[in-house]
């Protein structure tokens, strides 16, 4: 028996995205998986794109087991030619591409003074170049079909200085700029371009990315004992709890739906109020 939308704790109606096609990069794990699952539960055919077959294949099996539609594709968003080939393939197979979710991201704590050129390049290429390559690739398809929605993941750490994350904060600031610029440039094509800045969501990938170098003096919140994590949620996050992939997925679904018809160039912070309340590092 297929799971209903309510099993995913969604407030949206079940056929909200029926007949639509969504491409979710990094859609096989963590926040991306939550997004893939919800969009599929709302009736979209979701193409889960990620570098590792183990990730996207497992996600697609889980989505299909619920009776929803999904397929997978191996993709490194840093590979411009591969991105364009995948988008062409999706458009040829399904005849359309309605929603692009630029979720793929790479991140780790590292001192800026010793960050290697390749370390800098890896994160900036995944987060910023990847977002641009995918957005650029879907543009002609969405334009030709009369419109579409692009939703990218940003972050809040670049709203102030964030030591040990020069690469990721620079890249995500770029994603914000890109969101606003593409929104204006592509509005005549009826392509809405928005972003979401998630707060702390302790997925496996985030826990790994936010493990600070041993001698940095930065506390590793995500590796802390359950009790300390609960304490941080109580004291550090105004709404009193950690985020979940579903919190972000719900905002994606809202922006992908007609409820977002007059929204473009917006960056939505979904973080329980964390960044506003957080003391500077
Ligand atoms: C210093 C590091 C490093 C680290 C990697 N490098 N990890 N340098 N400290 N902890 C360096 C490597 O030494 C290498 O440089 C270069 O980065 C590339 O590393 P590779 O492993 O060869 O690259 P690759 O396999 O392409 O992996 C990309 C990656 C990796 C970004 C480095 O971490 C990754 O795949 N991440 C994807 C998953 C992920 O990070 N998810 C978290 C997203 S969370 P040299 O010079 O040695 O060649 C997120 C947070 C949102 O984005 C914000 C919420 C608040």
Short mmCIF file of C-alpha atoms and ligand atoms in Angstrom, two decimals:
data_model
loop_
_atom_site.label_atom_id
_atom_site.label_comp_id
_atom_site.label_asym_id
_atom_site.label_seq_id
_atom_site.Cartn_x
_atom_site.Cartn_y
_atom_site.Cartn_z
CA UNK A 1 0.00 0.00 0.00
CA UNK A 2 1.38 3.42 -0.84
CA UNK A 3 1.97 5.93 1.89
CA UNK A 4 -0.20 9.02 1.85
CA UNK A 5 1.13 12.55 1.98
CA UNK A 6 0.13 12.69 5.63
CA UNK A 7 2.73 9.98 6.36
CA UNK A 8 5.31 12.57 5.35
CA UNK A 9 3.61 15.08 7.63
CA UNK A 10 2.80 17.29 4.68
CA UNK A 11 0.17 19.99 4.79
CA UNK A 12 -0.14 19.97 1.01
CA UNK A 13 -2.78 18.30 -1.08
CA UNK A 14 -1.76 15.00 -2.60
CA UNK A 15 -2.00 15.91 -6.28
CA UNK A 16 -0.36 19.32 -5.91
CA UNK A 17 2.44 18.55 -8.38
CA UNK A 18 0.71 15.86 -10.41
CA UNK A 19 2.11 15.53 -13.93
CA UNK A 20 5.16 17.63 -13.14
CA UNK A 21 8.81 16.66 -13.34
CA UNK A 22 11.36 17.71 -10.73
CA UNK A 23 15.14 17.31 -10.76
CA UNK A 24 16.72 17.28 -7.29
CA UNK A 25 20.52 17.43 -7.13
CA UNK A 26 22.00 15.69 -4.12
CA UNK A 27 18.51 14.29 -3.82
CA UNK A 28 19.46 10.89 -2.41
CA UNK A 29 20.45 11.74 1.15
CA UNK A 30 19.75 14.15 3.99
CA UNK A 31 17.81 17.29 3.18
CA UNK A 32 17.77 16.40 -0.51
CA UNK A 33 16.14 13.05 0.22
CA UNK A 34 13.43 14.78 2.26
CA UNK A 35 12.79 17.08 -0.70
CA UNK A 36 12.72 14.20 -3.20
CA UNK A 37 10.32 12.22 -1.03
CA UNK A 38 7.88 15.08 -0.56
CA UNK A 39 7.82 16.23 -4.19
CA UNK A 40 7.19 12.61 -5.26
CA UNK A 41 4.46 12.24 -2.61
CA UNK A 42 2.79 15.32 -4.08
CA UNK A 43 2.59 13.70 -7.50
CA UNK A 44 5.74 14.84 -9.27
CA UNK A 45 8.06 12.45 -11.05
CA UNK A 46 11.32 13.11 -9.24
CA UNK A 47 14.68 12.61 -10.89
CA UNK A 48 17.16 12.08 -8.07
CA UNK A 49 20.64 13.18 -9.15
CA UNK A 50 23.73 12.50 -7.11
CA UNK A 51 27.31 11.47 -7.55
CA UNK A 52 27.01 8.14 -5.82
CA UNK A 53 24.74 5.42 -7.25
CA UNK A 54 24.36 3.92 -3.76
CA UNK A 55 22.68 7.15 -2.68
CA UNK A 56 20.33 7.83 -5.56
CA UNK A 57 19.39 4.20 -6.16
CA UNK A 58 18.37 3.67 -2.52
CA UNK A 59 16.33 6.87 -2.57
CA UNK A 60 14.49 5.88 -5.73
CA UNK A 61 13.72 2.41 -4.36
CA UNK A 62 12.28 3.93 -1.18
CA UNK A 63 10.18 6.44 -3.13
CA UNK A 64 8.87 3.76 -5.51
CA UNK A 65 8.09 1.45 -2.59
CA UNK A 66 5.61 4.09 -1.44
CA UNK A 67 3.96 4.01 -4.84
CA UNK A 68 5.42 7.30 -6.02
CA UNK A 69 7.35 8.05 -9.21
CA UNK A 70 11.10 8.56 -9.33
CA UNK A 71 14.18 7.73 -11.33
CA UNK A 72 17.84 8.30 -10.71
CA UNK A 73 20.85 9.60 -12.54
CA UNK A 74 24.53 9.83 -11.67
CA UNK A 75 25.67 13.43 -11.81
CA UNK A 76 28.51 15.57 -10.52
CA UNK A 77 27.14 19.12 -10.73
CA UNK A 78 30.70 20.40 -11.28
CA UNK A 79 30.73 18.75 -14.71
CA UNK A 80 29.18 21.32 -17.08
CA UNK A 81 28.82 18.92 -20.02
CA UNK A 82 27.31 16.19 -17.85
CA UNK A 83 24.80 18.63 -16.33
CA UNK A 84 23.61 19.70 -19.77
CA UNK A 85 23.42 16.08 -20.97
CA UNK A 86 21.35 15.04 -17.94
CA UNK A 87 18.91 17.91 -18.36
CA UNK A 88 18.50 17.14 -22.06
CA UNK A 89 17.90 13.49 -21.21
CA UNK A 90 15.26 14.33 -18.59
CA UNK A 91 13.50 16.70 -20.99
CA UNK A 92 13.59 14.13 -23.80
CA UNK A 93 12.31 11.32 -21.58
CA UNK A 94 9.52 13.24 -19.85
CA UNK A 95 8.79 15.98 -22.35
CA UNK A 96 9.20 18.64 -19.65
CA UNK A 97 11.08 19.77 -16.55
CA UNK A 98 9.08 21.91 -14.14
CA UNK A 99 11.16 22.15 -10.99
CA UNK A 100 14.92 22.22 -10.41
CA UNK A 101 16.12 21.95 -6.82
CA UNK A 102 19.80 22.90 -6.52
CA UNK A 103 20.42 21.01 -3.30
CA UNK A 104 23.86 19.43 -3.88
CA UNK A 105 26.44 20.98 -1.58
CA UNK A 106 29.86 20.30 -0.18
CA UNK A 107 31.21 21.77 3.00
CA UNK A 108 33.77 21.26 5.75
CA UNK A 109 35.45 23.31 8.45
CA UNK A 110 39.01 24.26 7.50
CA UNK A 111 41.31 27.18 8.41
CA UNK A 112 41.38 29.71 5.55
CA UNK A 113 45.13 30.21 5.91
CA UNK A 114 45.81 26.61 4.96
CA UNK A 115 42.92 25.83 2.64
CA UNK A 116 44.44 24.22 -0.48
CA UNK A 117 43.47 25.55 -3.91
CA UNK A 118 41.72 22.28 -4.61
CA UNK A 119 39.80 22.36 -1.31
CA UNK A 120 38.56 25.91 -2.08
CA UNK A 121 37.75 24.91 -5.64
CA UNK A 122 35.86 21.74 -4.66
CA UNK A 123 33.37 23.53 -2.43
CA UNK A 124 32.93 26.62 -4.61
CA UNK A 125 32.47 24.43 -7.68
CA UNK A 126 29.84 22.20 -6.08
CA UNK A 127 27.88 24.96 -4.33
CA UNK A 128 28.13 27.89 -6.73
CA UNK A 129 29.23 26.62 -10.15
CA UNK A 130 26.94 23.60 -9.79
CA UNK A 131 23.98 25.82 -9.02
CA UNK A 132 24.74 27.99 -12.05
CA UNK A 133 25.39 25.08 -14.41
CA UNK A 134 22.13 23.35 -13.48
CA UNK A 135 20.11 26.58 -13.62
CA UNK A 136 21.56 27.49 -17.00
CA UNK A 137 20.91 24.00 -18.34
CA UNK A 138 17.20 23.99 -17.41
CA UNK A 139 16.60 27.52 -18.71
CA UNK A 140 15.88 26.66 -22.38
CA UNK A 141 13.63 23.75 -21.41
CA UNK A 142 11.61 25.82 -18.94
CA UNK A 143 11.46 28.79 -21.29
CA UNK A 144 10.23 26.66 -24.15
CA UNK A 145 7.45 25.10 -22.04
CA UNK A 146 6.31 28.48 -20.74
CA UNK A 147 7.86 28.55 -17.28
CA UNK A 148 9.37 26.67 -14.37
CA UNK A 149 10.73 26.98 -10.86
CA UNK A 150 14.33 26.92 -9.67
CA UNK A 151 14.90 26.55 -5.93
CA UNK A 152 18.45 26.58 -4.54
CA UNK A 153 19.78 25.85 -1.06
CA UNK A 154 21.76 28.60 0.56
CA UNK A 155 22.79 29.02 4.22
CA UNK A 156 22.83 31.73 6.89
CA UNK A 157 26.50 31.58 7.92
CA UNK A 158 27.56 34.28 5.44
CA UNK A 159 25.19 36.81 7.00
CA UNK A 160 28.14 37.50 9.29
CA UNK A 161 31.74 36.33 9.43
CA UNK A 162 32.03 32.59 9.95
CA UNK A 163 35.58 31.39 10.73
CA UNK A 164 36.80 28.21 9.04
CA UNK A 165 34.17 28.40 6.31
CA UNK A 166 35.52 30.91 3.80
CA UNK A 167 34.87 28.56 0.89
CA UNK A 168 31.26 27.67 1.76
CA UNK A 169 30.23 31.15 2.88
CA UNK A 170 31.67 32.71 -0.29
CA UNK A 171 29.92 30.14 -2.44
CA UNK A 172 26.55 30.53 -0.73
CA UNK A 173 26.75 34.32 -0.88
CA UNK A 174 27.22 33.75 -4.60
CA UNK A 175 24.14 31.53 -4.68
CA UNK A 176 22.12 34.35 -3.07
CA UNK A 177 23.37 36.83 -5.69
CA UNK A 178 22.67 34.40 -8.48
CA UNK A 179 19.15 33.82 -7.17
CA UNK A 180 18.32 37.50 -7.29
CA UNK A 181 19.93 38.11 -10.66
CA UNK A 182 18.43 35.10 -12.44
CA UNK A 183 15.03 35.91 -10.91
CA UNK A 184 14.99 39.28 -12.64
CA UNK A 185 16.63 38.07 -15.84
CA UNK A 186 14.34 35.08 -16.31
CA UNK A 187 11.06 36.50 -15.01
CA UNK A 188 9.95 37.31 -18.60
CA UNK A 189 10.32 33.58 -19.31
CA UNK A 190 8.07 32.87 -16.29
CA UNK A 191 10.87 31.04 -14.53
CA UNK A 192 10.73 31.77 -10.80
CA UNK A 193 14.08 31.59 -9.03
CA UNK A 194 14.20 31.41 -5.23
CA UNK A 195 16.44 30.06 -2.48
CA UNK A 196 16.08 28.57 0.98
CA UNK A 197 18.61 29.10 3.78
CA UNK A 198 18.29 26.13 6.14
CA UNK A 199 19.29 26.29 9.77
CA UNK A 200 20.91 23.42 11.65
CA UNK A 201 19.58 20.05 10.56
CA UNK A 202 21.64 17.17 11.97
CA UNK A 203 21.75 14.88 8.93
CA UNK A 204 24.75 12.61 8.46
CA UNK A 205 26.25 14.91 5.78
CA UNK A 206 25.86 18.02 7.91
CA UNK A 207 27.36 16.29 10.97
CA UNK A 208 30.38 15.37 8.84
CA UNK A 209 30.70 18.80 7.25
CA UNK A 210 30.47 20.57 10.60
CA UNK A 211 33.00 18.44 12.44
CA UNK A 212 35.62 21.08 13.31
CA UNK A 213 39.37 20.43 13.04
CA UNK A 214 40.65 18.95 16.31
CA UNK A 215 42.77 21.95 17.39
CA UNK A 216 40.34 24.71 16.28
CA UNK A 217 38.59 25.24 19.59
CA UNK A 218 35.26 25.20 17.74
CA UNK A 219 32.71 23.05 19.58
CA UNK A 220 31.36 20.10 17.63
CA UNK A 221 27.69 20.52 18.35
CA UNK A 222 26.56 17.69 16.15
CA UNK A 223 28.87 15.15 17.80
CA UNK A 224 27.79 16.22 21.26
CA UNK A 225 25.84 13.94 23.51
CA UNK A 226 22.08 13.87 23.02
CA UNK A 227 21.64 15.85 26.20
CA UNK A 228 23.91 18.66 24.96
CA UNK A 229 22.18 18.71 21.62
CA UNK A 230 18.85 19.02 23.38
CA UNK A 231 20.28 21.82 25.49
CA UNK A 232 21.44 23.68 22.36
CA UNK A 233 18.00 23.31 20.83
CA UNK A 234 16.49 24.80 23.98
CA UNK A 235 18.93 27.68 24.33
CA UNK A 236 20.32 28.32 20.83
CA UNK A 237 17.30 27.88 18.60
CA UNK A 238 14.44 30.22 19.46
CA UNK A 239 11.79 27.77 18.25
CA UNK A 240 13.34 25.17 20.55
CA UNK A 241 14.20 22.26 18.29
CA UNK A 242 16.59 21.11 15.57
CA UNK A 243 15.39 21.26 12.00
CA UNK A 244 14.39 18.29 9.88
CA UNK A 245 14.64 17.65 6.13
CA UNK A 246 10.83 17.94 6.07
CA UNK A 247 11.04 21.54 7.30
CA UNK A 248 13.02 22.42 4.18
CA UNK A 249 11.00 20.14 1.90
CA UNK A 250 7.80 21.94 2.93
CA UNK A 251 9.25 25.28 1.83
CA UNK A 252 10.37 23.74 -1.46
CA UNK A 253 6.87 22.38 -2.05
CA UNK A 254 5.34 25.77 -1.25
CA UNK A 255 7.67 27.55 -3.68
CA UNK A 256 7.12 24.89 -6.35
CA UNK A 257 3.35 25.20 -6.02
CA UNK A 258 1.00 27.90 -7.33
CA UNK A 259 1.10 29.41 -3.82
CA UNK A 260 4.47 30.79 -4.90
CA UNK A 261 3.25 32.23 -8.19
CA UNK A 262 4.21 35.81 -7.30
CA UNK A 263 7.44 34.96 -5.50
CA UNK A 264 10.78 35.26 -7.24
CA UNK A 265 14.24 36.37 -6.15
CA UNK A 266 13.41 35.60 -2.51
CA UNK A 267 15.69 33.85 -0.03
CA UNK A 268 13.73 32.18 2.74
CA UNK A 269 15.46 31.49 6.05
CA UNK A 270 14.06 28.29 7.56
CA UNK A 271 16.00 27.93 10.79
CA UNK A 272 13.75 28.23 13.84
CA UNK A 273 15.12 31.75 14.30
CA UNK A 274 18.65 30.47 14.96
CA UNK A 275 20.80 32.95 13.06
CA UNK A 276 19.07 36.01 14.49
CA UNK A 277 19.66 34.80 18.02
CA UNK A 278 23.13 33.30 17.57
CA UNK A 279 26.07 35.10 19.13
CA UNK A 280 28.93 35.87 16.73
CA UNK A 281 31.53 33.06 16.67
C1 LIG B 1 40.65 20.56 4.63
C2 LIG B 1 39.76 19.25 2.94
C3 LIG B 1 38.82 18.68 3.85
C4 LIG B 1 38.86 19.12 5.21
C5 LIG B 1 38.52 17.81 1.88
N1 LIG B 1 39.53 18.68 1.75
N2 LIG B 1 38.07 17.79 3.14
N3 LIG B 1 40.65 20.19 3.33
N4 LIG B 1 39.78 20.06 5.54
N5 LIG B 1 38.03 18.63 6.11
C6 LIG B 1 40.27 18.96 0.57
C7 LIG B 1 41.02 17.75 0.07
O1 LIG B 1 42.26 17.57 0.78
C8 LIG B 1 41.27 18.12 -1.38
O2 LIG B 1 42.32 19.05 -1.52
C9 LIG B 1 40.00 18.86 -1.76
O3 LIG B 1 39.41 19.28 -0.53
C10 LIG B 1 39.03 17.97 -2.48
O4 LIG B 1 38.78 16.83 -1.69
P1 LIG B 1 38.26 15.47 -2.35
O5 LIG B 1 37.85 14.57 -1.25
O6 LIG B 1 39.24 14.96 -3.33
O7 LIG B 1 37.02 16.01 -3.21
P2 LIG B 1 35.66 15.40 -3.51
O8 LIG B 1 35.68 13.89 -3.46
O9 LIG B 1 35.21 16.00 -4.74
O10 LIG B 1 34.75 15.87 -2.28
C11 LIG B 1 34.20 17.16 -2.21
C12 LIG B 1 34.14 17.62 -0.78
C13 LIG B 1 33.51 16.55 0.13
C14 LIG B 1 33.36 18.93 -0.70
C15 LIG B 1 35.57 17.87 -0.31
O11 LIG B 1 33.50 16.98 1.47
C16 LIG B 1 32.14 16.18 -0.33
O12 LIG B 1 31.97 15.41 -1.26
N6 LIG B 1 31.11 16.68 0.30
C17 LIG B 1 29.72 16.42 -0.11
C18 LIG B 1 28.87 16.15 1.06
C19 LIG B 1 28.82 17.30 1.98
O13 LIG B 1 29.80 17.97 2.26
N7 LIG B 1 27.63 17.53 2.52
C20 LIG B 1 27.48 18.53 3.51
C21 LIG B 1 26.70 19.60 3.02
S1 LIG B 1 26.22 20.52 4.42
P3 LIG B 1 43.81 18.63 -1.97
O14 LIG B 1 44.56 19.90 -2.03
O15 LIG B 1 44.31 17.69 -0.91
O16 LIG B 1 43.66 17.96 -3.31
C22 LIG B 1 26.11 22.05 4.01
C23 LIG B 1 25.72 22.90 5.17
C24 LIG B 1 24.60 23.82 4.94
O17 LIG B 1 26.37 22.44 2.93
C25 LIG B 1 24.57 24.90 6.01
C26 LIG B 1 23.71 24.59 7.21
C27 LIG B 1 23.79 25.63 8.33
#
